[in-house]
Amino acid sequence: MENEKKNEIVSLGNEGVFDGKIEWPEDEEIIRRVELERSNAIDYRAPFVNDWHENENLLYCRKRKTLSKRSNVMLPLAAGYEDVLLSRLRTPITVIFEGVESGDTRKAQKVTSLFEFETAVTREDWEFKDVMTKKLAIVSGRGINKIYAEYPYRHRLDPVDHYDFWIDPLVNGMNLESARYLGQDNIIISKPQLEKNKSYDQEKVKELLGLFPDNNAPAPDDENSDKGNRLFAQGATLQNFTQSGEASYVFTEAYTQINGIRAYVLYNRDKKVIIKKTELENITGFLKDEKQAFYPYESWAYYPDLFNFWSIAPLTRVREMFYLRNVSLNQVFDAGESKTRPMRAFDPKTFPDASKLIYNPDALIATAGGRDPSKGIYTFEGTSINAPASIDWILESLTNKITGLNTGATANEIPTQKVGIYYGNMQELEKRMTLFELSYNRFHLRLAQKYLSFAKDRLDKVEAIKILGTNGVEYEDITQEDLVDFDINITGGVSKASEDTLSKKAKADALAQLAMSQIVNQKVRVELALGIVGFNKDEIKRLLDSSIVDQNQLTRADEDIQKILLKKKFRKYLKADIQYMKRIFDYVYDHDLSKEDEDKLLKYIEEIQPVVVRNVYLRAKQELLQKQIEMSMSGKPGPAPDSPAATGAKNAMPVDQNDVESAGAQTMQRAETVPSLIQEEY
């Protein structure tokens, strides 16, 4: 049975369909209870859905109805606000696991490396999913993620649509673990997935499939067209796309309590068929010191409210401002229209055919004989208005005060701000987003706790955490022994970005003032200044190294370091010089390696040493030969007649391999001096 579990891959694990802790009621009773809970949650959410629709209409420029022949231009002000807010909140959160016991430091580093590997762009891409969640939450006020793990072990994180999520109205706004029940609609599962997944009750699966003739699965649940408004606002319609390709079926995941124990139920609402029910602990497990199995969801809010989970959204706060600005703008257009296309009155006795009065180039208009055309028509002059422009400026200013964002600034305008104003704006934004940061940081803390819990429960072994490079991350396995209790440190976000920026500015100013100081180490000052503007340690070393750097030597050394530590076979680099060998020695010196890895690298340095010495000697000999040739051509005296360069010039022949080997043999006695030369600076 254990092997079967590990070989299956499903959305929330591969637990048995039934277990012995819960005395399950009849399926009809379970569905009745869950449907009542869902109905209460949907009713609680309904007023906020109307608000979300208004925000979407504004965001996607869905125009409101207006009076006939009035201007109805709608500028994408909300879209610009969204861009600005997302750009200011993009600073990622960094999660670091720290050992509780002194002996757990190495384990914490390994688990942190595993976390970074699994959340990177090539795996679950937490950064991009985080931005997409923030984008959804600008409309709803709530960011919701689902975290789980698959068999064989793989971490998963999914953004959740607020239209699909429902939750207990009595939940507090701080932590959704306080909810008595919650759930997610529109879980789409194909027919092959239903039939192959052994965690589903196959008798119930057959029953369900039989209730849909000709594989006519239903469309996603869309009560009151709530979810469809997002597409409708963009001019599209929500159609039944589930039947493209294999037949698919729509389910609801419900998390409820039965006899005081949290339970998981997966069922089809249309046919009232449960295909899976189990205790929640079989899917998620328990967090430390918690008595209830945790939900596989986490959430944060822009403006968290203790007694209201569905709190206000950012767009809701500024929505009316944007509508009013569009109204003011259209009033300006209407006023301009009244000037360029004014109303006119005419005397039908003077102009018998009124249609001729419509503007037409080179037109001839007939008038009644003996009547003055200038007296037969009157133009009602339009009036220019400046008030809407002033109102627009006032509304822009108010919007910036409400949000703390300069929503009118473009990407090109921001860097040109005066330094004091720029840092002041960052501090103002930080103050405005205090509630968001508190909610957001705790969201990441709980996600990290749940991530670790899933890893402890389902991870057997991970062969590759991260490819080793010059950053010092080691390539090694993680086992269950490494997954102990850890403290979790959360850094980053708006406050951290503001703090770092102000700190960098203060340091940069201080270093600039010390530029002419006689008591300051100027090389260190330059190193610090380069570090502040973003140069890494390796780049700084190369910038301050007066010797000519051969990047090919450094790159090949990095590659060979990796191969040595990974125990891969490779050919010795026959063009290696002192830079190559020094690079490897620096790696040993700068990194806290295991005794085994350190010995392997030092042994390789000894092996490559004769090659390096031979190449150094050959290069010196070739340089002397070239110098002798240049001196001979210029008529200047060269080196001593018996010197290698003079001999080479006399024979006018290139150095052959035998000569190189002979010269190498004579200089092998100097090989021991190369490591000492490398170590001098240390």
PDB file of N, CA and C in Angstrom, residues 557-637:
ATOM      1  N   ALA A 557      37.732  27.224 -14.131  1.00  0.00           N
ATOM      2  CA  ALA A 557      37.984  26.827 -12.738  1.00  0.00           C
ATOM      3  C   ALA A 557      36.670  26.576 -12.002  1.00  0.00           C
ATOM      4  N   ASP A 558      35.670  27.452 -12.194  1.00  0.00           N
ATOM      5  CA  ASP A 558      34.362  27.263 -11.555  1.00  0.00           C
ATOM      6  C   ASP A 558      33.719  25.954 -12.001  1.00  0.00           C
ATOM      7  N   GLU A 559      33.812  25.677 -13.304  1.00  0.00           N
ATOM      8  CA  GLU A 559      33.231  24.436 -13.816  1.00  0.00           C
ATOM      9  C   GLU A 559      33.916  23.215 -13.225  1.00  0.00           C
ATOM     10  N   ASP A 560      35.256  23.263 -13.113  1.00  0.00           N
ATOM     11  CA  ASP A 560      35.988  22.110 -12.591  1.00  0.00           C
ATOM     12  C   ASP A 560      35.767  21.930 -11.095  1.00  0.00           C
ATOM     13  N   ILE A 561      35.583  23.041 -10.357  1.00  0.00           N
ATOM     14  CA  ILE A 561      35.240  22.939  -8.927  1.00  0.00           C
ATOM     15  C   ILE A 561      33.942  22.157  -8.776  1.00  0.00           C
ATOM     16  N   GLN A 562      32.980  22.523  -9.598  1.00  0.00           N
ATOM     17  CA  GLN A 562      31.678  21.856  -9.534  1.00  0.00           C
ATOM     18  C   GLN A 562      31.807  20.369  -9.832  1.00  0.00           C
ATOM     19  N   LYS A 563      32.561  20.027 -10.867  1.00  0.00           N
ATOM     20  CA  LYS A 563      32.714  18.626 -11.259  1.00  0.00           C
ATOM     21  C   LYS A 563      33.457  17.820 -10.194  1.00  0.00           C
ATOM     22  N   ILE A 564      34.443  18.431  -9.566  1.00  0.00           N
ATOM     23  CA  ILE A 564      35.189  17.730  -8.514  1.00  0.00           C
ATOM     24  C   ILE A 564      34.278  17.386  -7.347  1.00  0.00           C
ATOM     25  N   LEU A 565      33.492  18.357  -6.899  1.00  0.00           N
ATOM     26  CA  LEU A 565      32.635  18.133  -5.742  1.00  0.00           C
ATOM     27  C   LEU A 565      31.457  17.222  -6.061  1.00  0.00           C
ATOM     28  N   LEU A 566      31.067  17.178  -7.319  1.00  0.00           N
ATOM     29  CA  LEU A 566      29.991  16.273  -7.724  1.00  0.00           C
ATOM     30  C   LEU A 566      30.517  14.898  -8.131  1.00  0.00           C
ATOM     31  N   LYS A 567      31.832  14.732  -8.007  1.00  0.00           N
ATOM     32  CA  LYS A 567      32.491  13.453  -8.312  1.00  0.00           C
ATOM     33  C   LYS A 567      32.269  13.050  -9.767  1.00  0.00           C
ATOM     34  N   LYS A 568      32.315  14.053 -10.646  1.00  0.00           N
ATOM     35  CA  LYS A 568      32.188  13.779 -12.070  1.00  0.00           C
ATOM     36  C   LYS A 568      33.570  13.731 -12.719  1.00  0.00           C
ATOM     37  N   LYS A 569      33.721  12.881 -13.725  1.00  0.00           N
ATOM     38  CA  LYS A 569      34.979  12.778 -14.440  1.00  0.00           C
ATOM     39  C   LYS A 569      35.132  13.957 -15.399  1.00  0.00           C
ATOM     40  N   PHE A 570      36.386  14.438 -15.528  1.00  0.00           N
ATOM     41  CA  PHE A 570      36.661  15.515 -16.474  1.00  0.00           C
ATOM     42  C   PHE A 570      38.148  15.519 -16.814  1.00  0.00           C
ATOM     43  N   ARG A 571      38.479  16.108 -17.930  1.00  0.00           N
ATOM     44  CA  ARG A 571      39.876  16.201 -18.352  1.00  0.00           C
ATOM     45  C   ARG A 571      40.540  17.397 -17.697  1.00  0.00           C
ATOM     46  N   LYS A 572      41.799  17.214 -17.312  1.00  0.00           N
ATOM     47  CA  LYS A 572      42.530  18.339 -16.739  1.00  0.00           C
ATOM     48  C   LYS A 572      42.640  19.460 -17.763  1.00  0.00           C
ATOM     49  N   TYR A 573      42.609  20.660 -17.261  1.00  0.00           N
ATOM     50  CA  TYR A 573      42.693  21.834 -18.120  1.00  0.00           C
ATOM     51  C   TYR A 573      44.157  22.099 -18.440  1.00  0.00           C
ATOM     52  N   LEU A 574      44.605  21.724 -19.635  1.00  0.00           N
ATOM     53  CA  LEU A 574      46.017  21.806 -19.999  1.00  0.00           C
ATOM     54  C   LEU A 574      46.487  23.228 -20.260  1.00  0.00           C
ATOM     55  N   LYS A 575      45.541  24.197 -20.297  1.00  0.00           N
ATOM     56  CA  LYS A 575      45.926  25.603 -20.459  1.00  0.00           C
ATOM     57  C   LYS A 575      45.877  26.358 -19.132  1.00  0.00           C
ATOM     58  N   ALA A 576      45.763  25.640 -18.030  1.00  0.00           N
ATOM     59  CA  ALA A 576      45.625  26.281 -16.716  1.00  0.00           C
ATOM     60  C   ALA A 576      46.840  27.136 -16.389  1.00  0.00           C
ATOM     61  N   ASP A 577      46.577  28.305 -15.802  1.00  0.00           N
ATOM     62  CA  ASP A 577      47.676  29.149 -15.311  1.00  0.00           C
ATOM     63  C   ASP A 577      47.417  29.486 -13.846  1.00  0.00           C
ATOM     64  N   ILE A 578      48.164  30.437 -13.322  1.00  0.00           N
ATOM     65  CA  ILE A 578      48.073  30.746 -11.889  1.00  0.00           C
ATOM     66  C   ILE A 578      46.678  31.261 -11.525  1.00  0.00           C
ATOM     67  N   GLN A 579      46.026  32.006 -12.420  1.00  0.00           N
ATOM     68  CA  GLN A 579      44.675  32.484 -12.122  1.00  0.00           C
ATOM     69  C   GLN A 579      43.714  31.320 -11.900  1.00  0.00           C
ATOM     70  N   TYR A 580      43.848  30.293 -12.709  1.00  0.00           N
ATOM     71  CA  TYR A 580      43.010  29.103 -12.587  1.00  0.00           C
ATOM     72  C   TYR A 580      43.219  28.439 -11.226  1.00  0.00           C
ATOM     73  N   MET A 581      44.500  28.233 -10.864  1.00  0.00           N
ATOM     74  CA  MET A 581      44.789  27.555  -9.606  1.00  0.00           C
ATOM     75  C   MET A 581      44.418  28.429  -8.404  1.00  0.00           C
ATOM     76  N   LYS A 582      44.622  29.736  -8.535  1.00  0.00           N
ATOM     77  CA  LYS A 582      44.280  30.652  -7.452  1.00  0.00           C
ATOM     78  C   LYS A 582      42.766  30.693  -7.225  1.00  0.00           C
ATOM     79  N   ARG A 583      42.010  30.574  -8.313  1.00  0.00           N
ATOM     80  CA  ARG A 583      40.546  30.559  -8.196  1.00  0.00           C
ATOM     81  C   ARG A 583      40.088  29.377  -7.336  1.00  0.00           C
ATOM     82  N   ILE A 584      40.680  28.219  -7.577  1.00  0.00           N
ATOM     83  CA  ILE A 584      40.313  27.035  -6.800  1.00  0.00           C
ATOM     84  C   ILE A 584      40.741  27.196  -5.350  1.00  0.00           C
ATOM     85  N   PHE A 585      41.946  27.732  -5.149  1.00  0.00           N
ATOM     86  CA  PHE A 585      42.421  27.942  -3.777  1.00  0.00           C
ATOM     87  C   PHE A 585      41.533  28.939  -3.035  1.00  0.00           C
ATOM     88  N   ASP A 586      41.119  30.016  -3.724  1.00  0.00           N
ATOM     89  CA  ASP A 586      40.218  31.005  -3.108  1.00  0.00           C
ATOM     90  C   ASP A 586      38.906  30.364  -2.687  1.00  0.00           C
ATOM     91  N   TYR A 587      38.395  29.447  -3.520  1.00  0.00           N
ATOM     92  CA  TYR A 587      37.141  28.781  -3.188  1.00  0.00           C
ATOM     93  C   TYR A 587      37.286  27.981  -1.899  1.00  0.00           C
ATOM     94  N   VAL A 588      38.398  27.264  -1.763  1.00  0.00           N
ATOM     95  CA  VAL A 588      38.641  26.488  -0.537  1.00  0.00           C
ATOM     96  C   VAL A 588      38.750  27.418   0.664  1.00  0.00           C
ATOM     97  N   TYR A 589      39.426  28.549   0.473  1.00  0.00           N
ATOM     98  CA  TYR A 589      39.671  29.479   1.571  1.00  0.00           C
ATOM     99  C   TYR A 589      38.395  30.202   1.997  1.00  0.00           C
ATOM    100  N   ASP A 590      37.535  30.547   1.025  1.00  0.00           N
ATOM    101  CA  ASP A 590      36.368  31.399   1.304  1.00  0.00           C
ATOM    102  C   ASP A 590      35.135  30.636   1.775  1.00  0.00           C
ATOM    103  N   HIS A 591      35.108  29.301   1.591  1.00  0.00           N
ATOM    104  CA  HIS A 591      33.896  28.545   1.894  1.00  0.00           C
ATOM    105  C   HIS A 591      34.133  27.510   2.982  1.00  0.00           C
ATOM    106  N   ASP A 592      33.088  27.336   3.765  1.00  0.00           N
ATOM    107  CA  ASP A 592      33.148  26.362   4.859  1.00  0.00           C
ATOM    108  C   ASP A 592      32.787  24.982   4.313  1.00  0.00           C
ATOM    109  N   LEU A 593      33.782  24.304   3.757  1.00  0.00           N
ATOM    110  CA  LEU A 593      33.551  23.010   3.133  1.00  0.00           C
ATOM    111  C   LEU A 593      33.756  21.879   4.132  1.00  0.00           C
ATOM    112  N   SER A 594      33.211  20.733   3.786  1.00  0.00           N
ATOM    113  CA  SER A 594      33.474  19.541   4.594  1.00  0.00           C
ATOM    114  C   SER A 594      34.922  19.116   4.389  1.00  0.00           C
ATOM    115  N   LYS A 595      35.441  18.323   5.337  1.00  0.00           N
ATOM    116  CA  LYS A 595      36.838  17.874   5.247  1.00  0.00           C
ATOM    117  C   LYS A 595      37.062  17.093   3.950  1.00  0.00           C
ATOM    118  N   GLU A 596      36.076  16.296   3.562  1.00  0.00           N
ATOM    119  CA  GLU A 596      36.216  15.482   2.345  1.00  0.00           C
ATOM    120  C   GLU A 596      36.310  16.370   1.105  1.00  0.00           C
ATOM    121  N   ASP A 597      35.437  17.371   0.995  1.00  0.00           N
ATOM    122  CA  ASP A 597      35.453  18.239  -0.182  1.00  0.00           C
ATOM    123  C   ASP A 597      36.710  19.098  -0.224  1.00  0.00           C
ATOM    124  N   GLU A 598      37.135  19.573   0.940  1.00  0.00           N
ATOM    125  CA  GLU A 598      38.354  20.379   0.984  1.00  0.00           C
ATOM    126  C   GLU A 598      39.564  19.569   0.540  1.00  0.00           C
ATOM    127  N   ASP A 599      39.652  18.328   1.007  1.00  0.00           N
ATOM    128  CA  ASP A 599      40.781  17.470   0.618  1.00  0.00           C
ATOM    129  C   ASP A 599      40.777  17.202  -0.883  1.00  0.00           C
ATOM    130  N   LYS A 600      39.583  17.013  -1.468  1.00  0.00           N
ATOM    131  CA  LYS A 600      39.514  16.740  -2.900  1.00  0.00           C
ATOM    132  C   LYS A 600      40.038  17.929  -3.715  1.00  0.00           C
ATOM    133  N   LEU A 601      39.677  19.144  -3.309  1.00  0.00           N
ATOM    134  CA  LEU A 601      40.118  20.327  -4.042  1.00  0.00           C
ATOM    135  C   LEU A 601      41.614  20.572  -3.864  1.00  0.00           C
ATOM    136  N   LEU A 602      42.130  20.391  -2.642  1.00  0.00           N
ATOM    137  CA  LEU A 602      43.561  20.585  -2.402  1.00  0.00           C
ATOM    138  C   LEU A 602      44.390  19.541  -3.151  1.00  0.00           C
ATOM    139  N   LYS A 603      43.878  18.325  -3.210  1.00  0.00           N
ATOM    140  CA  LYS A 603      44.578  17.284  -3.955  1.00  0.00           C
ATOM    141  C   LYS A 603      44.635  17.637  -5.437  1.00  0.00           C
ATOM    142  N   TYR A 604      43.544  18.195  -5.948  1.00  0.00           N
ATOM    143  CA  TYR A 604      43.536  18.579  -7.359  1.00  0.00           C
ATOM    144  C   TYR A 604      44.511  19.727  -7.612  1.00  0.00           C
ATOM    145  N   ILE A 605      44.631  20.649  -6.660  1.00  0.00           N
ATOM    146  CA  ILE A 605      45.603  21.737  -6.813  1.00  0.00           C
ATOM    147  C   ILE A 605      47.009  21.165  -6.968  1.00  0.00           C
ATOM    148  N   GLU A 606      47.337  20.146  -6.171  1.00  0.00           N
ATOM    149  CA  GLU A 606      48.643  19.508  -6.290  1.00  0.00           C
ATOM    150  C   GLU A 606      48.818  18.847  -7.655  1.00  0.00           C
ATOM    151  N   GLU A 607      47.740  18.233  -8.162  1.00  0.00           N
ATOM    152  CA  GLU A 607      47.824  17.538  -9.445  1.00  0.00           C
ATOM    153  C   GLU A 607      47.990  18.502 -10.615  1.00  0.00           C
ATOM    154  N   ILE A 608      47.344  19.652 -10.545  1.00  0.00           N
ATOM    155  CA  ILE A 608      47.389  20.598 -11.654  1.00  0.00           C
ATOM    156  C   ILE A 608      48.612  21.510 -11.584  1.00  0.00           C
ATOM    157  N   GLN A 609      49.304  21.493 -10.453  1.00  0.00           N
ATOM    158  CA  GLN A 609      50.438  22.399 -10.224  1.00  0.00           C
ATOM    159  C   GLN A 609      51.522  22.272 -11.291  1.00  0.00           C
ATOM    160  N   PRO A 610      51.983  21.061 -11.673  1.00  0.00           N
ATOM    161  CA  PRO A 610      53.019  20.977 -12.717  1.00  0.00           C
ATOM    162  C   PRO A 610      52.559  21.559 -14.053  1.00  0.00           C
ATOM    163  N   VAL A 611      51.281  21.380 -14.389  1.00  0.00           N
ATOM    164  CA  VAL A 611      50.760  21.941 -15.632  1.00  0.00           C
ATOM    165  C   VAL A 611      50.825  23.463 -15.586  1.00  0.00           C
ATOM    166  N   VAL A 612      50.455  24.032 -14.445  1.00  0.00           N
ATOM    167  CA  VAL A 612      50.480  25.489 -14.296  1.00  0.00           C
ATOM    168  C   VAL A 612      51.908  26.017 -14.422  1.00  0.00           C
ATOM    169  N   VAL A 613      52.843  25.356 -13.733  1.00  0.00           N
ATOM    170  CA  VAL A 613      54.236  25.815 -13.782  1.00  0.00           C
ATOM    171  C   VAL A 613      54.777  25.743 -15.207  1.00  0.00           C
ATOM    172  N   ARG A 614      54.475  24.654 -15.903  1.00  0.00           N
ATOM    173  CA  ARG A 614      54.954  24.495 -17.274  1.00  0.00           C
ATOM    174  C   ARG A 614      54.391  25.582 -18.175  1.00  0.00           C
ATOM    175  N   ASN A 615      53.073  25.889 -18.012  1.00  0.00           N
ATOM    176  CA  ASN A 615      52.455  26.928 -18.835  1.00  0.00           C
ATOM    177  C   ASN A 615      53.009  28.311 -18.523  1.00  0.00           C
ATOM    178  N   VAL A 616      53.302  28.573 -17.250  1.00  0.00           N
ATOM    179  CA  VAL A 616      53.890  29.860 -16.862  1.00  0.00           C
ATOM    180  C   VAL A 616      55.272  30.014 -17.480  1.00  0.00           C
ATOM    181  N   TYR A 617      56.049  28.935 -17.402  1.00  0.00           N
ATOM    182  CA  TYR A 617      57.402  28.978 -17.969  1.00  0.00           C
ATOM    183  C   TYR A 617      57.344  29.159 -19.479  1.00  0.00           C
ATOM    184  N   LEU A 618      56.448  28.418 -20.141  1.00  0.00           N
ATOM    185  CA  LEU A 618      56.319  28.521 -21.588  1.00  0.00           C
ATOM    186  C   LEU A 618      55.916  29.920 -22.006  1.00  0.00           C
ATOM    187  N   ARG A 619      54.985  30.516 -21.279  1.00  0.00           N
ATOM    188  CA  ARG A 619      54.554  31.870 -21.610  1.00  0.00           C
ATOM    189  C   ARG A 619      55.705  32.859 -21.452  1.00  0.00           C
ATOM    190  N   ALA A 620      56.479  32.715 -20.353  1.00  0.00           N
ATOM    191  CA  ALA A 620      57.619  33.615 -20.142  1.00  0.00           C
ATOM    192  C   ALA A 620      58.647  33.452 -21.252  1.00  0.00           C
ATOM    193  N   LYS A 621      58.878  32.213 -21.654  1.00  0.00           N
ATOM    194  CA  LYS A 621      59.858  31.950 -22.704  1.00  0.00           C
ATOM    195  C   LYS A 621      59.417  32.553 -24.028  1.00  0.00           C
ATOM    196  N   GLN A 622      58.128  32.425 -24.339  1.00  0.00           N
ATOM    197  CA  GLN A 622      57.620  33.001 -25.579  1.00  0.00           C
ATOM    198  C   GLN A 622      57.698  34.520 -25.564  1.00  0.00           C
ATOM    199  N   GLU A 623      57.446  35.117 -24.411  1.00  0.00           N
ATOM    200  CA  GLU A 623      57.544  36.575 -24.297  1.00  0.00           C
ATOM    201  C   GLU A 623      58.979  37.048 -24.511  1.00  0.00           C
ATOM    202  N   LEU A 624      59.957  36.286 -23.949  1.00  0.00           N
ATOM    203  CA  LEU A 624      61.368  36.645 -24.152  1.00  0.00           C
ATOM    204  C   LEU A 624      61.763  36.507 -25.616  1.00  0.00           C
ATOM    205  N   LEU A 625      61.278  35.450 -26.249  1.00  0.00           N
ATOM    206  CA  LEU A 625      61.580  35.244 -27.659  1.00  0.00           C
ATOM    207  C   LEU A 625      61.024  36.388 -28.493  1.00  0.00           C
ATOM    208  N   GLN A 626      59.783  36.779 -28.221  1.00  0.00           N
ATOM    209  CA  GLN A 626      59.176  37.879 -28.959  1.00  0.00           C
ATOM    210  C   GLN A 626      59.947  39.177 -28.751  1.00  0.00           C
ATOM    211  N   LYS A 627      60.407  39.383 -27.519  1.00  0.00           N
ATOM    212  CA  LYS A 627      61.161  40.606 -27.224  1.00  0.00           C
ATOM    213  C   LYS A 627      62.489  40.612 -27.968  1.00  0.00           C
ATOM    214  N   GLN A 628      63.149  39.424 -28.030  1.00  0.00           N
ATOM    215  CA  GLN A 628      64.426  39.325 -28.735  1.00  0.00           C
ATOM    216  C   GLN A 628      64.260  39.626 -30.217  1.00  0.00           C
ATOM    217  N   ILE A 629      63.179  39.080 -30.805  1.00  0.00           N
ATOM    218  CA  ILE A 629      62.921  39.321 -32.224  1.00  0.00           C
ATOM    219  C   ILE A 629      62.690  40.803 -32.475  1.00  0.00           C
ATOM    220  N   GLU A 630      61.912  41.446 -31.608  1.00  0.00           N
ATOM    221  CA  GLU A 630      61.639  42.879 -31.768  1.00  0.00           C
ATOM    222  C   GLU A 630      62.918  43.694 -31.649  1.00  0.00           C
ATOM    223  N   MET A 631      63.800  43.323 -30.685  1.00  0.00           N
ATOM    224  CA  MET A 631      65.060  44.063 -30.513  1.00  0.00           C
ATOM    225  C   MET A 631      65.995  43.860 -31.699  1.00  0.00           C
ATOM    226  N   SER A 632      66.021  42.611 -32.223  1.00  0.00           N
ATOM    227  CA  SER A 632      66.894  42.336 -33.368  1.00  0.00           C
ATOM    228  C   SER A 632      66.459  43.151 -34.574  1.00  0.00           C
ATOM    229  N   MET A 633      65.168  43.274 -34.772  1.00  0.00           N
ATOM    230  CA  MET A 633      64.660  44.037 -35.909  1.00  0.00           C
ATOM    231  C   MET A 633      64.928  45.524 -35.745  1.00  0.00           C
ATOM    232  N   SER A 634      64.999  46.000 -34.512  1.00  0.00           N
ATOM    233  CA  SER A 634      65.253  47.427 -34.277  1.00  0.00           C
ATOM    234  C   SER A 634      66.730  47.742 -34.172  1.00  0.00           C
ATOM    235  N   GLY A 635      67.612  46.703 -34.158  1.00  0.00           N
ATOM    236  CA  GLY A 635      69.053  46.906 -34.063  1.00  0.00           C
ATOM    237  C   GLY A 635      69.552  47.131 -32.662  1.00  0.00           C
ATOM    238  N   LYS A 636      68.693  46.961 -31.665  1.00  0.00           N
ATOM    239  CA  LYS A 636      69.116  47.151 -30.286  1.00  0.00           C
ATOM    240  C   LYS A 636      69.665  45.848 -29.736  1.00  0.00           C
ATOM    241  N   PRO A 637      70.623  45.911 -28.800  1.00  0.00           N
ATOM    242  CA  PRO A 637      71.160  44.682 -28.196  1.00  0.00           C
ATOM    243  C   PRO A 637      70.088  43.970 -27.395  1.00  0.00           C
TER     244      PRO A 637
END
